[in-house]
CSV table of C-alpha atoms and ligand atoms in Angstrom, one decimal:
chain,number,residue,atom,x,y,z
A,1,UNK,CA,-8.8,33.6,-17.0
A,2,UNK,CA,-11.2,30.3,-16.4
A,3,UNK,CA,-14.5,31.5,-15.5
A,4,UNK,CA,-16.5,29.1,-13.7
A,5,UNK,CA,-20.6,28.4,-13.2
A,6,UNK,CA,-20.9,28.7,-9.4
A,7,UNK,CA,-23.8,27.4,-7.6
A,8,UNK,CA,-25.3,30.1,-4.6
A,9,UNK,CA,-28.2,29.6,-2.5
A,10,UNK,CA,-29.1,26.7,-4.5
A,11,UNK,CA,-28.6,29.3,-8.0
A,12,UNK,CA,-26.5,29.4,-10.5
A,13,UNK,CA,-24.2,31.7,-11.3
A,14,UNK,CA,-23.2,32.2,-14.9
A,15,UNK,CA,-20.3,34.1,-16.3
A,16,UNK,CA,-20.4,35.9,-19.0
A,17,UNK,CA,-17.5,33.7,-20.6
A,18,UNK,CA,-17.9,30.4,-18.7
A,19,UNK,CA,-15.2,27.6,-19.0
A,20,UNK,CA,-17.3,24.7,-20.0
A,21,UNK,CA,-15.6,21.0,-20.6
A,22,UNK,CA,-16.6,18.7,-23.1
A,23,UNK,CA,-15.8,14.7,-24.0
A,24,UNK,CA,-16.1,14.9,-27.8
A,25,UNK,CA,-16.8,11.0,-26.9
A,26,UNK,CA,-16.0,7.8,-29.2
A,27,UNK,CA,-17.0,6.4,-33.1
A,28,UNK,CA,-19.1,9.1,-34.5
A,29,UNK,CA,-18.1,11.5,-31.1
A,30,UNK,CA,-15.5,13.7,-33.8
A,31,UNK,CA,-18.3,14.0,-36.2
A,32,UNK,CA,-21.4,15.2,-34.2
A,33,UNK,CA,-19.4,17.5,-31.9
A,34,UNK,CA,-17.3,19.6,-34.4
A,35,UNK,CA,-21.0,19.8,-36.1
A,36,UNK,CA,-22.5,20.9,-32.6
A,37,UNK,CA,-19.7,23.0,-31.1
A,38,UNK,CA,-20.4,25.4,-34.6
A,39,UNK,CA,-24.6,25.4,-34.0
A,40,UNK,CA,-23.4,26.2,-30.3
A,41,UNK,CA,-21.2,29.1,-30.8
A,42,UNK,CA,-23.4,30.4,-33.8
A,43,UNK,CA,-26.8,30.4,-31.4
A,44,UNK,CA,-24.7,32.7,-28.6
A,45,UNK,CA,-23.2,34.8,-30.6
A,46,UNK,CA,-26.4,35.3,-33.2
A,47,UNK,CA,-28.6,35.8,-29.5
A,48,UNK,CA,-25.7,38.2,-27.5
A,49,UNK,CA,-23.5,40.1,-30.8
A,50,UNK,CA,-20.4,39.1,-28.5
A,51,UNK,CA,-21.4,39.8,-25.4
A,52,UNK,CA,-21.7,36.1,-24.3
A,53,UNK,CA,-19.2,33.4,-25.1
A,54,UNK,CA,-18.7,29.9,-24.3
A,55,UNK,CA,-14.9,29.0,-23.6
A,56,UNK,CA,-14.3,24.7,-24.7
A,57,UNK,CA,-12.5,23.1,-22.8
A,58,UNK,CA,-11.8,19.0,-23.8
A,59,UNK,CA,-11.6,16.6,-21.7
A,60,UNK,CA,-11.1,13.4,-21.9
A,61,UNK,CA,-12.4,10.2,-22.0
A,62,UNK,CA,-13.5,7.1,-23.6
A,63,UNK,CA,-11.0,5.3,-26.0
A,64,UNK,CA,-9.3,8.7,-26.5
A,65,UNK,CA,-8.2,9.1,-23.6
A,66,UNK,CA,-7.3,5.1,-22.5
A,67,UNK,CA,-4.2,5.5,-25.7
A,68,UNK,CA,-3.6,8.7,-23.9
A,69,UNK,CA,-3.4,8.2,-20.9
A,70,UNK,CA,-3.9,4.4,-20.1
A,71,UNK,CA,-7.2,5.4,-18.5
A,72,UNK,CA,-10.4,5.2,-19.2
A,73,UNK,CA,-11.7,8.5,-17.5
A,74,UNK,CA,-9.1,9.9,-15.9
A,75,UNK,CA,-9.4,11.4,-12.4
A,76,UNK,CA,-8.6,15.2,-14.4
A,77,UNK,CA,-11.8,14.9,-15.8
A,78,UNK,CA,-13.6,13.8,-13.2
A,79,UNK,CA,-11.7,16.6,-11.2
A,80,UNK,CA,-13.2,19.0,-14.2
A,81,UNK,CA,-16.4,18.2,-14.3
A,82,UNK,CA,-17.1,18.8,-11.0
A,83,UNK,CA,-15.3,21.9,-10.5
A,84,UNK,CA,-16.6,23.7,-13.6
A,85,UNK,CA,-20.2,22.1,-12.8
A,86,UNK,CA,-21.4,21.7,-16.2
A,87,UNK,CA,-20.1,19.6,-19.1
A,88,UNK,CA,-21.6,18.5,-22.0
A,89,UNK,CA,-20.0,15.1,-23.7
A,90,UNK,CA,-20.4,13.0,-26.9
A,91,UNK,CA,-21.2,8.6,-26.7
A,92,UNK,CA,-18.4,6.9,-24.9
A,93,UNK,CA,-17.3,3.3,-25.9
A,94,UNK,CA,-17.7,1.0,-23.2
A,95,UNK,CA,-14.8,-1.7,-23.1
A,96,UNK,CA,-16.3,-5.0,-23.6
A,97,UNK,CA,-14.7,-7.7,-21.8
A,98,UNK,CA,-15.3,-8.1,-17.5
A,99,UNK,CA,-14.9,-5.5,-14.9
A,100,UNK,CA,-15.9,-2.6,-16.9
A,101,UNK,CA,-18.8,-0.7,-16.1
A,102,UNK,CA,-20.7,2.0,-18.7
A,103,UNK,CA,-17.8,4.9,-18.4
A,104,UNK,CA,-21.4,6.5,-18.6
A,105,UNK,CA,-22.5,4.9,-15.1
A,106,UNK,CA,-19.4,6.0,-14.0
A,107,UNK,CA,-19.6,9.3,-14.4
A,108,UNK,CA,-23.3,9.7,-12.9
A,109,UNK,CA,-22.7,8.1,-9.5
A,110,UNK,CA,-19.3,9.7,-8.8
A,111,UNK,CA,-21.1,13.3,-9.5
A,112,UNK,CA,-24.4,12.3,-8.2
A,113,UNK,CA,-26.5,13.4,-10.8
A,114,UNK,CA,-29.8,12.0,-9.5
A,115,UNK,CA,-31.8,13.5,-12.5
A,116,UNK,CA,-31.9,12.3,-15.6
A,117,UNK,CA,-33.6,14.2,-17.9
A,118,UNK,CA,-35.1,13.7,-20.8
A,119,UNK,CA,-37.6,16.5,-22.7
A,120,UNK,CA,-39.7,14.8,-24.9
A,121,UNK,CA,-40.9,17.5,-27.7
A,122,UNK,CA,-41.5,16.3,-31.8
A,123,UNK,CA,-40.5,18.8,-34.7
A,124,UNK,CA,-42.7,19.1,-38.0
A,125,UNK,CA,-41.6,16.7,-40.4
A,126,UNK,CA,-39.4,14.0,-38.6
A,127,UNK,CA,-40.7,10.6,-39.5
A,128,UNK,CA,-43.3,8.6,-36.5
A,129,UNK,CA,-45.2,5.9,-36.1
A,130,UNK,CA,-47.5,8.1,-33.9
A,131,UNK,CA,-50.8,9.6,-35.7
A,132,UNK,CA,-50.1,12.7,-33.9
A,133,UNK,CA,-46.8,13.3,-32.3
A,134,UNK,CA,-47.3,17.0,-32.4
A,135,UNK,CA,-49.3,16.0,-29.0
A,136,UNK,CA,-46.4,15.0,-27.5
A,137,UNK,CA,-44.8,17.8,-25.4
A,138,UNK,CA,-43.0,15.9,-22.2
A,139,UNK,CA,-40.2,16.4,-19.7
A,140,UNK,CA,-39.6,13.0,-18.1
A,141,UNK,CA,-37.0,13.3,-14.6
A,142,UNK,CA,-36.0,9.9,-13.9
A,143,UNK,CA,-34.4,8.9,-10.6
A,144,UNK,CA,-30.3,7.9,-11.5
A,145,UNK,CA,-29.1,6.4,-8.6
A,146,UNK,CA,-31.6,3.7,-6.8
A,147,UNK,CA,-34.1,1.6,-7.5
A,148,UNK,CA,-33.3,-1.9,-9.9
A,149,UNK,CA,-29.9,0.1,-11.1
A,150,UNK,CA,-28.2,0.4,-7.8
A,151,UNK,CA,-26.7,-3.2,-8.7
A,152,UNK,CA,-26.8,-4.8,-5.7
A,153,UNK,CA,-27.8,-8.4,-7.0
A,154,UNK,CA,-27.1,-12.1,-6.7
A,155,UNK,CA,-26.5,-14.5,-8.6
A,156,UNK,CA,-28.4,-17.8,-8.5
A,157,UNK,CA,-26.6,-20.8,-6.7
A,158,UNK,CA,-23.9,-19.0,-5.2
A,159,UNK,CA,-23.4,-20.1,-1.3
A,160,UNK,CA,-24.4,-16.0,-0.4
A,161,UNK,CA,-27.9,-16.1,-2.7
A,162,UNK,CA,-28.6,-19.0,-0.8
A,163,UNK,CA,-28.4,-17.3,3.3
A,164,UNK,CA,-29.6,-15.0,1.8
A,165,UNK,CA,-33.1,-16.7,1.0
A,166,UNK,CA,-32.6,-18.9,3.8
A,167,UNK,CA,-32.0,-16.5,6.2
A,168,UNK,CA,-35.8,-14.2,4.4
A,169,UNK,CA,-36.8,-18.0,4.6
A,170,UNK,CA,-36.3,-18.1,8.5
A,171,UNK,CA,-36.9,-13.6,9.3
A,172,UNK,CA,-39.8,-13.3,7.1
A,173,UNK,CA,-41.3,-16.7,6.2
A,174,UNK,CA,-40.6,-15.7,2.2
A,175,UNK,CA,-40.7,-19.1,0.6
A,176,UNK,CA,-38.1,-18.2,-2.5
A,177,UNK,CA,-36.8,-20.9,-4.5
A,178,UNK,CA,-33.8,-22.0,-3.8
A,179,UNK,CA,-32.4,-21.2,-7.8
A,180,UNK,CA,-34.0,-18.0,-7.8
A,181,UNK,CA,-31.3,-15.0,-8.2
A,182,UNK,CA,-31.8,-11.7,-6.5
A,183,UNK,CA,-31.8,-8.5,-6.8
A,184,UNK,CA,-33.1,-5.6,-4.1
A,185,UNK,CA,-34.7,-2.5,-5.1
A,186,UNK,CA,-34.3,-0.2,-2.8
A,187,UNK,CA,-36.3,3.2,-3.4
A,188,UNK,CA,-35.4,5.9,-1.2
A,189,UNK,CA,-37.6,9.0,1.1
A,190,UNK,CA,-34.5,11.3,0.6
A,191,UNK,CA,-34.2,10.2,-3.1
A,192,UNK,CA,-38.0,10.1,-4.4
A,193,UNK,CA,-38.4,13.6,-2.7
A,194,UNK,CA,-35.1,15.6,-4.2
A,195,UNK,CA,-35.9,14.1,-8.1
A,196,UNK,CA,-39.9,14.9,-7.1
A,197,UNK,CA,-39.0,18.4,-5.8
A,198,UNK,CA,-37.0,19.0,-8.3
A,199,UNK,CA,-39.2,18.3,-11.2
A,200,UNK,CA,-42.1,20.2,-9.7
A,201,UNK,CA,-39.3,23.2,-9.5
A,202,UNK,CA,-38.7,22.4,-13.0
A,203,UNK,CA,-42.6,22.9,-13.8
A,204,UNK,CA,-43.4,26.5,-12.0
A,205,UNK,CA,-40.3,27.5,-13.6
A,206,UNK,CA,-41.4,26.2,-17.2
A,207,UNK,CA,-45.1,27.5,-16.9
A,208,UNK,CA,-45.5,23.9,-17.4
A,209,UNK,CA,-49.8,22.3,-17.0
A,210,UNK,CA,-48.9,19.5,-14.3
A,211,UNK,CA,-46.7,17.4,-13.1
A,212,UNK,CA,-47.3,13.4,-13.0
A,213,UNK,CA,-45.9,10.8,-10.5
A,214,UNK,CA,-45.5,7.0,-13.2
A,215,UNK,CA,-45.0,4.7,-10.2
A,216,UNK,CA,-46.0,0.4,-9.9
A,217,UNK,CA,-47.2,0.7,-5.6
A,218,UNK,CA,-50.3,-0.8,-6.9
A,219,UNK,CA,-48.2,-4.0,-6.2
A,220,UNK,CA,-45.2,-2.4,-5.0
A,221,UNK,CA,-46.4,-1.1,-2.1
A,222,UNK,CA,-43.2,-0.1,-0.4
A,223,UNK,CA,-41.1,0.8,-3.1
A,224,UNK,CA,-43.0,2.7,-6.3
A,225,UNK,CA,-46.1,3.1,-3.8
A,226,UNK,CA,-44.8,5.0,-1.3
A,227,UNK,CA,-43.1,7.2,-4.4
A,228,UNK,CA,-46.1,8.6,-4.7
A,229,UNK,CA,-46.9,8.9,-1.2
A,230,UNK,CA,-43.4,10.7,-0.8
A,231,UNK,CA,-44.9,13.0,-3.5
A,232,UNK,CA,-47.8,14.1,-2.6
A,233,UNK,CA,-46.4,14.4,1.3
A,234,UNK,CA,-43.2,16.6,-0.3
A,235,UNK,CA,-46.3,19.1,-2.0
A,236,UNK,CA,-47.9,19.7,0.8
A,237,UNK,CA,-44.6,20.8,3.1
A,238,UNK,CA,-42.7,22.1,0.4
A,239,UNK,CA,-45.1,23.9,-2.5
A,240,UNK,CA,-48.4,24.9,-1.0
A,241,UNK,CA,-50.8,27.4,-2.6
A,242,UNK,CA,-48.6,27.0,-6.2
A,243,UNK,CA,-49.5,23.3,-6.7
A,244,UNK,CA,-53.4,21.2,-6.9
A,245,UNK,CA,-53.8,18.1,-7.1
A,246,UNK,CA,-57.7,16.1,-8.5
A,247,UNK,CA,-59.1,16.3,-4.2
A,248,UNK,CA,-58.6,20.0,-4.3
A,249,UNK,CA,-60.9,20.8,-7.2
A,250,UNK,CA,-63.5,19.6,-9.4
A,251,UNK,CA,-62.5,20.2,-13.6
A,252,UNK,CA,-60.5,22.4,-14.4
A,253,UNK,CA,-57.3,23.3,-13.1
A,254,UNK,CA,-57.1,27.3,-12.1
A,255,UNK,CA,-55.3,30.0,-13.3
A,256,UNK,CA,-51.3,29.8,-12.3
A,257,UNK,CA,-51.5,26.3,-10.6
A,258,UNK,CA,-49.4,23.3,-11.7
A,259,UNK,CA,-51.5,20.2,-10.9
A,260,UNK,CA,-50.0,16.7,-9.7
A,261,UNK,CA,-51.2,13.7,-10.7
A,262,UNK,CA,-50.4,10.0,-10.6
A,263,UNK,CA,-50.5,7.4,-12.9
A,264,UNK,CA,-49.9,3.3,-12.8
A,265,UNK,CA,-47.6,2.8,-15.4
A,266,UNK,CA,-48.8,0.5,-17.2
A,267,UNK,CA,-51.9,2.9,-18.0
A,268,UNK,CA,-49.4,5.6,-18.6
A,269,UNK,CA,-47.7,3.3,-21.2
A,270,UNK,CA,-50.6,3.4,-23.5
A,271,UNK,CA,-52.4,7.1,-22.5
A,272,UNK,CA,-49.0,8.3,-23.9
A,273,UNK,CA,-50.3,6.5,-27.3
A,274,UNK,CA,-53.6,7.2,-27.0
A,275,UNK,CA,-53.7,10.0,-25.2
A,276,UNK,CA,-50.0,12.3,-24.8
A,277,UNK,CA,-51.6,16.1,-24.7
A,278,UNK,CA,-53.2,15.1,-21.1
A,279,UNK,CA,-49.2,14.8,-19.7
A,280,UNK,CA,-46.7,17.9,-19.4
A,281,UNK,CA,-43.5,16.8,-16.7
A,282,UNK,CA,-43.2,13.4,-15.6
A,283,UNK,CA,-41.0,12.2,-12.8
A,284,UNK,CA,-40.5,8.5,-12.1
A,285,UNK,CA,-38.1,6.0,-10.5
A,286,UNK,CA,-35.4,4.6,-12.6
A,287,UNK,CA,-36.8,1.5,-14.7
A,288,UNK,CA,-39.7,3.0,-15.1
A,289,UNK,CA,-37.8,6.0,-16.2
A,290,UNK,CA,-35.8,4.1,-18.6
A,291,UNK,CA,-39.1,2.4,-20.4
A,292,UNK,CA,-41.1,5.8,-20.6
A,293,UNK,CA,-38.3,7.8,-21.6
A,294,UNK,CA,-37.1,5.0,-25.0
A,295,UNK,CA,-41.0,4.6,-25.6
A,296,UNK,CA,-41.4,8.3,-26.2
A,297,UNK,CA,-38.1,9.1,-28.4
A,298,UNK,CA,-38.9,6.5,-30.8
A,299,UNK,CA,-42.5,8.8,-30.7
A,300,UNK,CA,-40.7,11.2,-31.5
A,301,UNK,CA,-38.2,10.7,-34.2
A,302,UNK,CA,-36.0,7.9,-32.4
A,303,UNK,CA,-32.7,8.2,-31.5
A,304,UNK,CA,-30.8,10.7,-33.2
A,305,UNK,CA,-32.6,13.3,-32.2
A,306,UNK,CA,-33.9,11.8,-28.5
A,307,UNK,CA,-31.0,14.8,-26.2
A,308,UNK,CA,-30.5,13.8,-22.1
A,309,UNK,CA,-29.0,15.4,-19.1
A,310,UNK,CA,-28.1,14.4,-16.0
A,311,UNK,CA,-28.0,16.4,-13.3
A,312,UNK,CA,-27.3,17.3,-9.0
A,313,UNK,CA,-29.6,20.8,-8.7
A,314,UNK,CA,-29.2,20.6,-5.2
A,315,UNK,CA,-24.9,21.1,-6.1
A,316,UNK,CA,-25.2,22.6,-9.4
A,317,UNK,CA,-23.0,19.9,-11.5
A,318,UNK,CA,-25.2,19.0,-14.5
A,319,UNK,CA,-23.6,16.8,-17.6
A,320,UNK,CA,-25.5,17.1,-20.7
A,321,UNK,CA,-25.1,14.0,-23.4
A,322,UNK,CA,-26.3,12.8,-27.0
A,323,UNK,CA,-28.3,9.6,-25.6
A,324,UNK,CA,-27.4,7.1,-28.2
A,325,UNK,CA,-23.8,5.0,-28.3
A,326,UNK,CA,-20.2,5.4,-31.3
A,327,UNK,CA,-22.3,3.9,-34.0
A,328,UNK,CA,-18.8,2.9,-34.9
A,329,UNK,CA,-19.3,1.8,-38.8
A,330,UNK,CA,-20.2,5.5,-39.3
A,331,UNK,CA,-17.3,7.0,-37.2
A,332,UNK,CA,-15.5,9.5,-39.9
A,333,UNK,CA,-18.0,9.7,-42.4
A,334,UNK,CA,-19.5,12.5,-41.6
A,335,UNK,CA,-23.0,11.3,-42.3
A,336,UNK,CA,-24.3,10.6,-38.9
A,337,UNK,CA,-27.6,13.0,-37.1
A,338,UNK,CA,-25.8,15.8,-35.0
A,339,UNK,CA,-29.2,16.3,-33.4
A,340,UNK,CA,-28.7,14.4,-30.5
A,341,UNK,CA,-25.8,16.3,-28.5
A,342,UNK,CA,-27.0,19.6,-30.7
A,343,UNK,CA,-30.4,19.6,-28.6
A,344,UNK,CA,-28.7,18.1,-25.4
A,345,UNK,CA,-26.4,21.4,-25.4
A,346,UNK,CA,-29.6,23.5,-26.5
A,347,UNK,CA,-30.8,21.8,-22.6
A,348,UNK,CA,-27.7,23.4,-21.8
A,349,UNK,CA,-27.9,26.5,-23.0
A,350,UNK,CA,-31.2,26.6,-21.5
A,351,UNK,CA,-29.9,25.2,-18.0
A,352,UNK,CA,-27.4,28.3,-18.1
A,353,UNK,CA,-30.2,30.3,-18.3
A,354,UNK,CA,-29.3,31.5,-21.8
A,355,UNK,CA,-32.2,31.1,-23.1
A,356,UNK,CA,-32.4,33.7,-25.9
A,357,UNK,CA,-29.7,31.1,-27.3
A,358,UNK,CA,-31.3,28.3,-26.8
A,359,UNK,CA,-34.8,29.7,-28.4
A,360,UNK,CA,-32.1,30.5,-31.5
A,361,UNK,CA,-31.3,26.4,-32.0
A,362,UNK,CA,-34.2,25.4,-31.7
A,363,UNK,CA,-35.8,27.7,-34.9
A,364,UNK,CA,-32.8,26.7,-36.9
A,365,UNK,CA,-33.5,23.2,-35.9
A,366,UNK,CA,-37.2,23.1,-36.5
A,367,UNK,CA,-36.5,25.1,-39.8
A,368,UNK,CA,-33.9,23.2,-41.1
A,369,UNK,CA,-36.2,19.6,-40.7
A,370,UNK,CA,-39.7,21.3,-41.9
A,371,UNK,CA,-38.0,22.2,-45.7
A,372,UNK,CA,-36.6,18.4,-44.7
A,373,UNK,CA,-32.6,18.5,-45.1
A,374,UNK,CA,-31.7,15.8,-42.9
A,375,UNK,CA,-29.4,13.3,-42.4
A,376,UNK,CA,-29.4,9.4,-43.9
A,377,UNK,CA,-31.6,8.4,-40.9
A,378,UNK,CA,-34.2,10.6,-41.5
A,379,UNK,CA,-33.9,10.6,-45.2
A,380,UNK,CA,-34.7,7.0,-45.8
A,381,UNK,CA,-38.3,7.6,-44.0
A,382,UNK,CA,-39.2,10.4,-45.6
A,383,UNK,CA,-40.3,11.4,-49.1
A,384,UNK,CA,-39.2,14.0,-51.0
A,385,UNK,CA,-36.1,14.9,-48.2
A,386,UNK,CA,-32.8,16.0,-49.2
A,387,UNK,CA,-30.1,14.1,-47.8
A,388,UNK,CA,-27.0,15.9,-46.2
A,389,UNK,CA,-24.3,15.5,-44.3
A,390,UNK,CA,-23.4,16.2,-40.4
A,391,UNK,CA,-21.8,19.2,-41.3
A,392,UNK,CA,-24.2,20.2,-44.1
A,393,UNK,CA,-27.1,19.6,-41.3
A,394,UNK,CA,-25.2,22.3,-38.6
A,395,UNK,CA,-25.0,24.9,-41.6
A,396,UNK,CA,-28.8,24.3,-42.7
A,397,UNK,CA,-29.4,24.9,-38.7
A,398,UNK,CA,-27.4,28.3,-38.8
A,399,UNK,CA,-29.2,29.1,-41.6
A,400,UNK,CA,-32.4,28.7,-40.0
A,401,UNK,CA,-31.8,30.4,-37.1
B,1,LIG,P1,-25.4,2.8,-30.6
B,1,LIG,O1,-23.8,3.2,-31.5
B,1,LIG,O2,-26.4,4.1,-31.0
B,1,LIG,O3,-26.0,2.6,-32.6
B,1,LIG,C1,-27.3,2.3,-32.8
B,1,LIG,C2,-27.7,2.4,-34.4
B,1,LIG,O4,-28.1,3.1,-34.1
B,1,LIG,C3,-26.7,2.3,-35.3
B,1,LIG,O5,-26.4,1.8,-36.4
B,1,LIG,C4,-27.8,3.5,-36.7
B,1,LIG,O6,-28.6,2.7,-36.7
B,1,LIG,C5,-28.2,4.3,-35.0
B,1,LIG,N1,-27.9,5.6,-34.4
B,1,LIG,C6,-27.0,6.0,-33.6
B,1,LIG,N2,-26.8,6.8,-33.8
B,1,LIG,C7,-27.0,7.5,-34.5
B,1,LIG,C8,-26.8,9.0,-35.4
B,1,LIG,N3,-26.4,9.7,-34.6
B,1,LIG,N4,-27.6,9.5,-35.9
B,1,LIG,C9,-28.0,8.5,-37.0
B,1,LIG,N5,-28.6,6.8,-36.6
B,1,LIG,C10,-27.6,6.7,-34.8
B,1,LIG,O7,-25.7,1.5,-30.4
B,1,LIG,P2,-24.9,0.3,-30.4
B,1,LIG,O8,-24.4,0.6,-31.5
B,1,LIG,O9,-24.9,-1.0,-29.8
B,1,LIG,O10,-23.4,0.9,-29.1
B,1,LIG,C11,-22.3,1.0,-30.2
B,1,LIG,C12,-21.0,1.6,-28.3
B,1,LIG,O11,-22.0,3.2,-27.9
B,1,LIG,C13,-21.5,-0.1,-28.0
B,1,LIG,O12,-19.9,0.8,-27.1
B,1,LIG,C14,-22.4,1.1,-26.6
B,1,LIG,O13,-21.4,0.6,-25.0
B,1,LIG,C15,-21.8,2.4,-26.4
B,1,LIG,N6,-22.5,3.2,-26.1
B,1,LIG,C16,-22.8,4.3,-25.5
B,1,LIG,C17,-23.9,5.3,-25.5
B,1,LIG,C18,-23.1,6.9,-24.4
B,1,LIG,O14,-22.1,7.2,-24.7
B,1,LIG,N7,-24.5,7.6,-23.8
B,1,LIG,C19,-25.1,5.0,-25.3
B,1,LIG,C20,-25.3,3.7,-25.6
B,1,LIG,C21,-23.9,2.8,-26.3
B,1,LIG,P3,-28.7,2.2,-38.4
B,1,LIG,O15,-27.4,1.1,-39.1
B,1,LIG,O16,-29.7,1.7,-38.7
B,1,LIG,O17,-28.8,3.2,-39.5
């Protein structure tokens, strides 16, 4: 019988043989998934000697779903992700043409996965464009449901856009050019606090040093500035003696405490290049988070190795995912880098509390990369690399666990 991961009083309860739904993904999805699942199963087997095991349950989305059912995201898939709480997915094609939303965005919205979690850590040996990539070890909590991504936009020249522009002039005296397009940027206290709460709880659980609220509050006072204010308010309301802010200390952070601070987004983007070791857990809104996650990912190796997760820490629902696309020209060639989905699975094991298995994957990847056993994308940037296939890279990781 199926054993399900459940959430009781905000604590995840994980059975020894949980059923985990997976979406293989389109394009290179099957290549990276078949490599990744071997890595996950080996790590769990090595860590727990058969006492724990994941029961994988395939659910369909994307092209495979469309061919089998005529739907891109069947209801059964959405239900399975809700019911089993934790799932993992490969990349999905966004059908080209009018009316289609990205399937990834649809899944995030339907499950209200309000945190986009992107850990950014450097593995020795990976080609990097910066001088000291080993100083980068951050975890980005990006708000996933609000901000200019909410989709409230009106096109320039349409009657309703003109109507809104006229109303804003009449009601608030705002002079907006008549030929403007308009976008709305909602940032709520509820949305901000639940995101910042998740980031601070993560920092406490994982013994991190600091949480930085990144914002552009000097300009956008009632959205980005309010995000910052609500963050400090939350620290007072809920975290009391576990947290310090700059106002509480002079210089040194007391032992066992976590510093909550804030940074203006543009200065922050400079400092992650010049002084990345000053930053640890990052909490930010949707658009800033998009830029920051990709900028940081580029510093530690880029697209093939960048893991991600979308999580609702209140319901426990979480979908771990490769962050790159379907790279159709490489599909079926056993060639691409499976690290993104493998590291996402590592995150998933960590989320489930299976830290020993997660640590083995970390060790396996570090071992393979240190010996320069890499797929084509890294091999072309490294001297003396041994270029390996997707499946062989998985073998190398398993060998180095
Ligand atoms: P992409 O699939 O990410 O591929 C762009 C390039 O990135 C590839 O040509 C390759 O570069 C490199 N790359 C991507 N994954 C790699 C891997 N695992 N290992 C090594 N290199 C990798 O982006 P796209 O071509 O813009 O998008 C293709 C489709 O994917 C679209 O339908 C898009 O909507 C979808 N998409 C899905 C997701 C998702 O499901 N999360 C995300 C983004 C895009 P080189 O050729 O230079 O080696």
